[in-house]
mmCIF file of C-alpha atoms and ligand atoms in Angstrom:
data_model
loop_
_atom_site.group_PDB
_atom_site.id
_atom_site.type_symbol
_atom_site.label_atom_id
_atom_site.label_comp_id
_atom_site.label_asym_id
_atom_site.label_seq_id
_atom_site.Cartn_x
_atom_site.Cartn_y
_atom_site.Cartn_z
ATOM 1 C CA UNK A 1 95.275 163.087 106.941
ATOM 2 C CA UNK A 2 98.267 163.976 107.102
ATOM 3 C CA UNK A 3 100.652 163.652 103.514
ATOM 4 C CA UNK A 4 103.149 161.786 104.739
ATOM 5 C CA UNK A 5 106.725 162.665 103.269
ATOM 6 C CA UNK A 6 107.247 158.945 102.191
ATOM 7 C CA UNK A 7 104.421 158.942 99.370
ATOM 8 C CA UNK A 8 105.813 162.103 97.567
ATOM 9 C CA UNK A 9 108.721 160.753 94.821
ATOM 10 C CA UNK A 10 110.536 163.054 91.811
ATOM 11 C CA UNK A 11 108.638 163.309 88.950
ATOM 12 C CA UNK A 12 111.282 163.647 86.680
ATOM 13 C CA UNK A 13 113.199 159.947 88.336
ATOM 14 C CA UNK A 14 111.299 158.906 91.273
ATOM 15 C CA UNK A 15 113.711 159.255 93.256
ATOM 16 C CA UNK A 16 113.219 159.945 96.956
ATOM 17 C CA UNK A 17 116.386 161.397 97.807
ATOM 18 C CA UNK A 18 114.542 165.122 97.579
ATOM 19 C CA UNK A 19 115.187 167.882 99.455
ATOM 20 C CA UNK A 20 112.662 170.927 99.952
ATOM 21 C CA UNK A 21 113.703 174.449 98.384
ATOM 22 C CA UNK A 22 111.030 177.398 98.519
ATOM 23 C CA UNK A 23 107.420 177.918 97.302
ATOM 24 C CA UNK A 24 105.585 178.185 93.962
ATOM 25 C CA UNK A 25 102.952 180.732 94.641
ATOM 26 C CA UNK A 26 99.736 179.863 92.734
ATOM 27 C CA UNK A 27 95.750 181.780 92.595
ATOM 28 C CA UNK A 28 93.583 179.430 94.091
ATOM 29 C CA UNK A 29 95.933 177.309 96.462
ATOM 30 C CA UNK A 30 98.479 179.795 97.926
ATOM 31 C CA UNK A 31 101.770 178.444 98.300
ATOM 32 C CA UNK A 32 102.786 175.323 97.299
ATOM 33 C CA UNK A 33 106.345 173.477 98.246
ATOM 34 C CA UNK A 34 108.551 172.874 95.864
ATOM 35 C CA UNK A 35 111.213 170.173 96.113
ATOM 36 C CA UNK A 36 114.899 170.132 94.715
ATOM 37 C CA UNK A 37 116.150 166.040 93.520
ATOM 38 C CA UNK A 38 119.399 165.265 94.461
ATOM 39 C CA UNK A 39 119.233 162.487 91.799
ATOM 40 C CA UNK A 40 118.474 163.528 88.436
ATOM 41 C CA UNK A 41 119.059 167.616 90.369
ATOM 42 C CA UNK A 42 115.891 169.653 89.317
ATOM 43 C CA UNK A 43 113.156 170.917 90.733
ATOM 44 C CA UNK A 44 109.663 169.575 90.987
ATOM 45 C CA UNK A 45 105.882 170.368 92.852
ATOM 46 C CA UNK A 46 103.977 167.556 94.274
ATOM 47 C CA UNK A 47 100.470 166.562 92.607
ATOM 48 C CA UNK A 48 98.023 166.032 95.157
ATOM 49 C CA UNK A 49 95.622 165.897 92.868
ATOM 50 C CA UNK A 50 94.624 169.467 92.277
ATOM 51 C CA UNK A 51 97.442 171.196 89.994
ATOM 52 C CA UNK A 52 95.652 174.115 87.805
ATOM 53 C CA UNK A 53 92.682 173.348 88.608
ATOM 54 C CA UNK A 54 90.964 177.226 88.690
ATOM 55 C CA UNK A 55 88.757 176.031 92.016
ATOM 56 C CA UNK A 56 89.979 175.533 95.782
ATOM 57 C CA UNK A 57 89.549 172.296 96.384
ATOM 58 C CA UNK A 58 87.877 172.925 98.737
ATOM 59 C CA UNK A 59 84.774 173.763 97.103
ATOM 60 C CA UNK A 60 85.399 170.849 94.064
ATOM 61 C CA UNK A 61 85.744 167.992 97.145
ATOM 62 C CA UNK A 62 81.832 169.768 98.250
ATOM 63 C CA UNK A 63 80.822 169.835 95.142
ATOM 64 C CA UNK A 64 81.318 166.519 94.727
ATOM 65 C CA UNK A 65 80.323 165.623 97.645
ATOM 66 C CA UNK A 66 76.677 167.021 97.699
ATOM 67 C CA UNK A 67 76.750 165.980 94.243
ATOM 68 C CA UNK A 68 77.063 162.693 94.197
ATOM 69 C CA UNK A 69 74.991 162.224 97.828
ATOM 70 C CA UNK A 70 71.628 164.225 97.194
ATOM 71 C CA UNK A 71 71.910 167.647 94.446
ATOM 72 C CA UNK A 72 71.461 167.969 91.291
ATOM 73 C CA UNK A 73 74.515 169.569 89.428
ATOM 74 C CA UNK A 74 71.927 172.520 89.030
ATOM 75 C CA UNK A 75 71.610 173.083 92.302
ATOM 76 C CA UNK A 76 74.883 172.981 93.489
ATOM 77 C CA UNK A 77 75.775 175.572 91.496
ATOM 78 C CA UNK A 78 72.703 178.032 92.646
ATOM 79 C CA UNK A 79 74.050 177.067 96.584
ATOM 80 C CA UNK A 80 77.636 178.066 95.786
ATOM 81 C CA UNK A 81 76.770 181.092 94.454
ATOM 82 C CA UNK A 82 74.304 182.037 97.258
ATOM 83 C CA UNK A 83 76.633 180.442 99.991
ATOM 84 C CA UNK A 84 79.818 181.849 98.492
ATOM 85 C CA UNK A 85 79.604 184.602 96.173
ATOM 86 C CA UNK A 86 81.298 181.396 93.851
ATOM 87 C CA UNK A 87 80.395 181.856 90.008
ATOM 88 C CA UNK A 88 80.669 178.294 89.262
ATOM 89 C CA UNK A 89 79.055 176.153 85.722
ATOM 90 C CA UNK A 90 77.316 173.326 85.962
ATOM 91 C CA UNK A 91 78.994 171.383 83.648
ATOM 92 C CA UNK A 92 81.871 171.858 85.904
ATOM 93 C CA UNK A 93 80.772 170.298 88.891
ATOM 94 C CA UNK A 94 80.306 167.282 86.618
ATOM 95 C CA UNK A 95 83.557 167.850 85.095
ATOM 96 C CA UNK A 96 85.006 167.496 88.781
ATOM 97 C CA UNK A 97 82.877 164.901 89.842
ATOM 98 C CA UNK A 98 84.158 162.179 87.280
ATOM 99 C CA UNK A 99 87.837 163.795 86.743
ATOM 100 C CA UNK A 100 88.365 162.975 90.646
ATOM 101 C CA UNK A 101 85.524 159.414 90.046
ATOM 102 C CA UNK A 102 88.540 157.983 88.072
ATOM 103 C CA UNK A 103 91.559 158.700 89.426
ATOM 104 C CA UNK A 104 89.957 156.911 92.474
ATOM 105 C CA UNK A 105 88.853 154.207 91.539
ATOM 106 C CA UNK A 106 92.254 153.795 89.349
ATOM 107 C CA UNK A 107 93.681 154.071 93.167
ATOM 108 C CA UNK A 108 91.208 151.707 95.108
ATOM 109 C CA UNK A 109 91.115 149.396 93.386
ATOM 110 C CA UNK A 110 94.090 147.563 94.059
ATOM 111 C CA UNK A 111 93.957 147.830 97.587
ATOM 112 C CA UNK A 112 94.054 144.814 99.867
ATOM 113 C CA UNK A 113 90.223 143.750 101.009
ATOM 114 C CA UNK A 114 89.157 141.202 103.790
ATOM 115 C CA UNK A 115 85.545 140.166 103.263
ATOM 116 C CA UNK A 116 83.455 138.115 104.104
ATOM 117 C CA UNK A 117 82.043 134.273 102.734
ATOM 118 C CA UNK A 118 78.239 135.315 101.857
ATOM 119 C CA UNK A 119 78.224 137.994 98.708
ATOM 120 C CA UNK A 120 74.327 139.228 97.237
ATOM 121 C CA UNK A 121 73.958 140.659 93.851
ATOM 122 C CA UNK A 122 71.176 142.454 92.601
ATOM 123 C CA UNK A 123 70.675 144.537 88.664
ATOM 124 C CA UNK A 124 68.641 147.410 88.975
ATOM 125 C CA UNK A 125 67.172 149.014 86.029
ATOM 126 C CA UNK A 126 68.441 152.499 84.813
ATOM 127 C CA UNK A 127 66.301 155.075 82.954
ATOM 128 C CA UNK A 128 68.789 156.666 81.243
ATOM 129 C CA UNK A 129 66.183 158.986 77.840
ATOM 130 C CA UNK A 130 64.036 156.359 78.082
ATOM 131 C CA UNK A 131 65.868 153.778 76.989
ATOM 132 C CA UNK A 132 66.570 150.734 80.443
ATOM 133 C CA UNK A 133 70.802 149.801 81.361
ATOM 134 C CA UNK A 134 70.995 147.595 83.769
ATOM 135 C CA UNK A 135 73.427 147.948 86.850
ATOM 136 C CA UNK A 136 75.281 145.042 88.929
ATOM 137 C CA UNK A 137 75.915 145.221 92.390
ATOM 138 C CA UNK A 138 77.765 143.219 94.759
ATOM 139 C CA UNK A 139 77.892 143.283 98.166
ATOM 140 C CA UNK A 140 80.346 141.861 100.762
ATOM 141 C CA UNK A 141 77.330 141.598 104.237
ATOM 142 C CA UNK A 142 79.846 141.609 107.151
ATOM 143 C CA UNK A 143 81.850 144.689 105.574
ATOM 144 C CA UNK A 144 78.849 146.186 103.564
ATOM 145 C CA UNK A 145 81.712 146.764 100.865
ATOM 146 C CA UNK A 146 80.367 147.006 97.146
ATOM 147 C CA UNK A 147 82.247 143.881 95.864
ATOM 148 C CA UNK A 148 81.754 144.937 92.146
ATOM 149 C CA UNK A 149 79.303 146.420 89.766
ATOM 150 C CA UNK A 150 78.677 146.674 86.065
ATOM 151 C CA UNK A 151 76.718 148.781 83.540
ATOM 152 C CA UNK A 152 75.047 147.003 80.734
ATOM 153 C CA UNK A 153 72.503 148.407 77.937
ATOM 154 C CA UNK A 154 71.044 144.376 78.939
ATOM 155 C CA UNK A 155 70.756 141.683 80.782
ATOM 156 C CA UNK A 156 72.144 138.503 79.706
ATOM 157 C CA UNK A 157 74.317 135.328 80.420
ATOM 158 C CA UNK A 158 77.270 136.843 79.284
ATOM 159 C CA UNK A 159 76.688 140.719 81.064
ATOM 160 C CA UNK A 160 76.290 138.526 84.381
ATOM 161 C CA UNK A 161 79.611 136.889 83.782
ATOM 162 C CA UNK A 162 80.979 140.267 83.302
ATOM 163 C CA UNK A 163 79.572 142.063 86.661
ATOM 164 C CA UNK A 164 81.079 137.826 88.241
ATOM 165 C CA UNK A 165 84.132 138.242 87.669
ATOM 166 C CA UNK A 166 84.791 141.708 88.707
ATOM 167 C CA UNK A 167 81.438 140.893 92.208
ATOM 168 C CA UNK A 168 84.918 138.470 93.306
ATOM 169 C CA UNK A 169 88.159 140.902 92.292
ATOM 170 C CA UNK A 170 88.221 141.977 95.584
ATOM 171 C CA UNK A 171 87.642 138.393 97.410
ATOM 172 C CA UNK A 172 86.067 135.010 97.357
ATOM 173 C CA UNK A 173 82.856 134.033 99.100
ATOM 174 C CA UNK A 174 82.475 130.557 99.415
ATOM 175 C CA UNK A 175 78.137 131.103 97.527
ATOM 176 C CA UNK A 176 76.860 134.613 96.140
ATOM 177 C CA UNK A 177 73.308 134.948 96.851
ATOM 178 C CA UNK A 178 71.299 136.396 93.836
ATOM 179 C CA UNK A 179 67.363 137.251 92.895
ATOM 180 C CA UNK A 180 66.021 134.611 90.393
ATOM 181 C CA UNK A 181 66.966 136.518 87.651
ATOM 182 C CA UNK A 182 67.737 133.361 84.547
ATOM 183 C CA UNK A 183 70.562 134.446 82.809
ATOM 184 C CA UNK A 184 72.488 133.836 86.354
ATOM 185 C CA UNK A 185 72.443 130.003 86.597
ATOM 186 C CA UNK A 186 74.718 129.217 83.292
ATOM 187 C CA UNK A 187 76.809 132.027 84.096
ATOM 188 C CA UNK A 188 77.876 130.989 87.473
ATOM 189 C CA UNK A 189 77.468 127.381 85.210
ATOM 190 C CA UNK A 190 80.102 129.272 83.169
ATOM 191 C CA UNK A 191 82.505 130.413 85.212
ATOM 192 C CA UNK A 192 82.691 128.292 87.917
ATOM 193 C CA UNK A 193 81.872 125.152 86.698
ATOM 194 C CA UNK A 194 83.247 124.077 84.051
ATOM 195 C CA UNK A 195 86.273 124.209 84.390
ATOM 196 C CA UNK A 196 87.170 120.953 86.876
ATOM 197 C CA UNK A 197 91.083 121.527 87.436
ATOM 198 C CA UNK A 198 91.307 123.484 90.438
ATOM 199 C CA UNK A 199 88.644 125.572 89.796
ATOM 200 C CA UNK A 200 87.756 127.972 91.845
ATOM 201 C CA UNK A 201 83.958 127.143 92.682
ATOM 202 C CA UNK A 202 81.743 129.320 94.498
ATOM 203 C CA UNK A 203 78.258 128.566 95.800
ATOM 204 C CA UNK A 204 74.932 129.814 93.987
ATOM 205 C CA UNK A 205 72.229 130.627 96.227
ATOM 206 C CA UNK A 206 68.960 131.546 94.869
ATOM 207 C CA UNK A 207 66.268 133.635 96.472
ATOM 208 C CA UNK A 208 63.005 133.103 95.115
ATOM 209 C CA UNK A 209 60.585 135.237 96.653
ATOM 210 C CA UNK A 210 57.964 133.688 94.373
ATOM 211 C CA UNK A 211 58.539 130.506 96.811
ATOM 212 C CA UNK A 212 59.788 132.037 99.651
ATOM 213 C CA UNK A 213 58.603 134.849 100.202
ATOM 214 C CA UNK A 214 61.060 136.954 101.393
ATOM 215 C CA UNK A 215 63.351 139.585 99.934
ATOM 216 C CA UNK A 216 66.544 139.911 99.796
ATOM 217 C CA UNK A 217 66.392 143.199 102.039
ATOM 218 C CA UNK A 218 69.988 143.074 103.357
ATOM 219 C CA UNK A 219 70.664 143.961 99.512
ATOM 220 C CA UNK A 220 68.008 145.968 99.437
ATOM 221 C CA UNK A 221 68.289 148.959 101.390
ATOM 222 C CA UNK A 222 71.558 149.575 99.811
ATOM 223 C CA UNK A 223 70.229 149.461 96.226
ATOM 224 C CA UNK A 224 66.974 151.410 97.744
ATOM 225 C CA UNK A 225 69.741 154.107 98.147
ATOM 226 C CA UNK A 226 71.434 154.356 95.132
ATOM 227 C CA UNK A 227 68.260 154.063 93.323
ATOM 228 C CA UNK A 228 66.527 157.320 95.155
ATOM 229 C CA UNK A 229 70.441 159.143 93.891
ATOM 230 C CA UNK A 230 70.262 157.932 90.037
ATOM 231 C CA UNK A 231 66.004 159.833 90.337
ATOM 232 C CA UNK A 232 67.218 162.705 89.739
ATOM 233 C CA UNK A 233 70.918 162.284 88.264
ATOM 234 C CA UNK A 234 71.032 164.908 84.977
ATOM 235 C CA UNK A 235 74.241 163.476 84.434
ATOM 236 C CA UNK A 236 73.117 160.106 83.074
ATOM 237 C CA UNK A 237 72.331 160.621 79.784
ATOM 238 C CA UNK A 238 75.368 160.105 78.288
ATOM 239 C CA UNK A 239 76.452 156.276 77.989
ATOM 240 C CA UNK A 240 79.798 157.671 78.773
ATOM 241 C CA UNK A 241 79.335 159.429 80.842
ATOM 242 C CA UNK A 242 76.501 157.231 82.864
ATOM 243 C CA UNK A 243 79.012 154.221 84.574
ATOM 244 C CA UNK A 244 81.792 157.155 85.431
ATOM 245 C CA UNK A 245 78.979 158.670 88.271
ATOM 246 C CA UNK A 246 77.292 155.261 89.251
ATOM 247 C CA UNK A 247 80.814 154.601 90.425
ATOM 248 C CA UNK A 248 80.735 157.502 92.332
ATOM 249 C CA UNK A 249 78.419 156.676 94.351
ATOM 250 C CA UNK A 250 79.405 153.401 94.938
ATOM 251 C CA UNK A 251 82.794 155.629 95.972
ATOM 252 C CA UNK A 252 80.983 157.333 98.020
ATOM 253 C CA UNK A 253 79.036 154.712 99.284
ATOM 254 C CA UNK A 254 81.917 152.558 99.885
ATOM 255 C CA UNK A 255 84.724 154.758 101.330
ATOM 256 C CA UNK A 256 82.519 158.314 102.377
ATOM 257 C CA UNK A 257 79.399 157.560 104.165
ATOM 258 C CA UNK A 258 78.887 155.447 106.997
ATOM 259 C CA UNK A 259 77.047 152.725 106.946
ATOM 260 C CA UNK A 260 73.753 152.944 109.218
ATOM 261 C CA UNK A 261 73.916 149.720 110.378
ATOM 262 C CA UNK A 262 77.595 149.079 111.470
ATOM 263 C CA UNK A 263 78.343 152.597 111.738
ATOM 264 C CA UNK A 264 81.042 151.714 110.183
ATOM 265 C CA UNK A 265 82.637 152.638 106.320
ATOM 266 C CA UNK A 266 82.365 149.704 104.956
ATOM 267 C CA UNK A 267 86.191 150.466 103.333
ATOM 268 C CA UNK A 268 87.904 149.924 106.703
ATOM 269 C CA UNK A 269 85.300 147.413 107.938
ATOM 270 C CA UNK A 270 87.191 145.579 105.708
ATOM 271 C CA UNK A 271 90.412 146.640 106.332
ATOM 272 C CA UNK A 272 91.553 149.396 104.068
ATOM 273 C CA UNK A 273 92.769 152.480 106.104
ATOM 274 C CA UNK A 274 93.678 155.002 104.196
ATOM 275 C CA UNK A 275 92.986 157.529 106.805
ATOM 276 C CA UNK A 276 91.369 159.772 105.757
ATOM 277 C CA UNK A 277 90.286 163.139 107.758
ATOM 278 C CA UNK A 278 86.829 164.461 108.034
ATOM 279 C CA UNK A 279 87.178 165.665 104.226
ATOM 280 C CA UNK A 280 86.458 162.673 103.436
ATOM 281 C CA UNK A 281 86.626 162.912 98.929
ATOM 282 C CA UNK A 282 89.409 165.447 99.829
ATOM 283 C CA UNK A 283 92.359 163.055 101.485
ATOM 284 C CA UNK A 284 90.850 160.044 99.286
ATOM 285 C CA UNK A 285 91.894 162.590 96.134
ATOM 286 C CA UNK A 286 95.663 164.112 97.779
ATOM 287 C CA UNK A 287 96.093 160.166 98.501
ATOM 288 C CA UNK A 288 94.829 158.886 95.502
ATOM 289 C CA UNK A 289 96.994 161.175 92.864
ATOM 290 C CA UNK A 290 100.103 160.611 94.783
ATOM 291 C CA UNK A 291 100.231 157.434 94.881
ATOM 292 C CA UNK A 292 99.093 156.221 90.841
HETATM 293 ZN ZN1 ZN B 1 114.757 163.154 90.453
#
């Protein structure tokens, strides 16, 4: 993606009346364009997300991409050392993942999505230092976009409600299908049926494996992928860190990787086209940084 000049604005006054004026030399990122604002008469540079970082954006985004898709932070550190003679600590890798995940998440939550009518919701247990946390996830069948997710310490109707609110944040389906989890019916009643005055009604479909012998294959392939990745997620130890790393997995699914059946990136299928190039994390961070 080529950065669009219309995204640039003055850091001091948000004005768009500026000139290109010289460069600032940096240690790790070469020369950076400086601008002069004609409104407030001050100089500024653009923070493309990597301002004052001690490593090259390419190293950082490669680390994030590989960490989230399959490599532990320690293995990533070793790869960098072996192939690029580049020394970073595994803690830096984790810090990068968390820092940029938060930034990108904030930006993509503000985009408009075109989603279908059938959502599939499921929850999975996450073993965090012997405690069984829950990761709730809702998928739109048409686009395979993860519409919303929720991280909690237990499964009950209150947490199910919190999850469902997030699940319909990007689109309003005709129905949401869940498994026979006991906490869902009450959560659906509370959210979609007790408010009789013009309230949003979303049908609750229950896929009961015990009676139908049919698994929820649609969403299970996505969940398998997530479960596979979580197994060696070492940064999942701390409660503050775990939800952020799960967010990174969701971004990877929605914005970075082509879905195996549709051969398209779910966010693009949902009409969110940010014109990201080959290095999608890099462009996503840039576009998020310039637009936050
Ligand atoms: Zn200005």
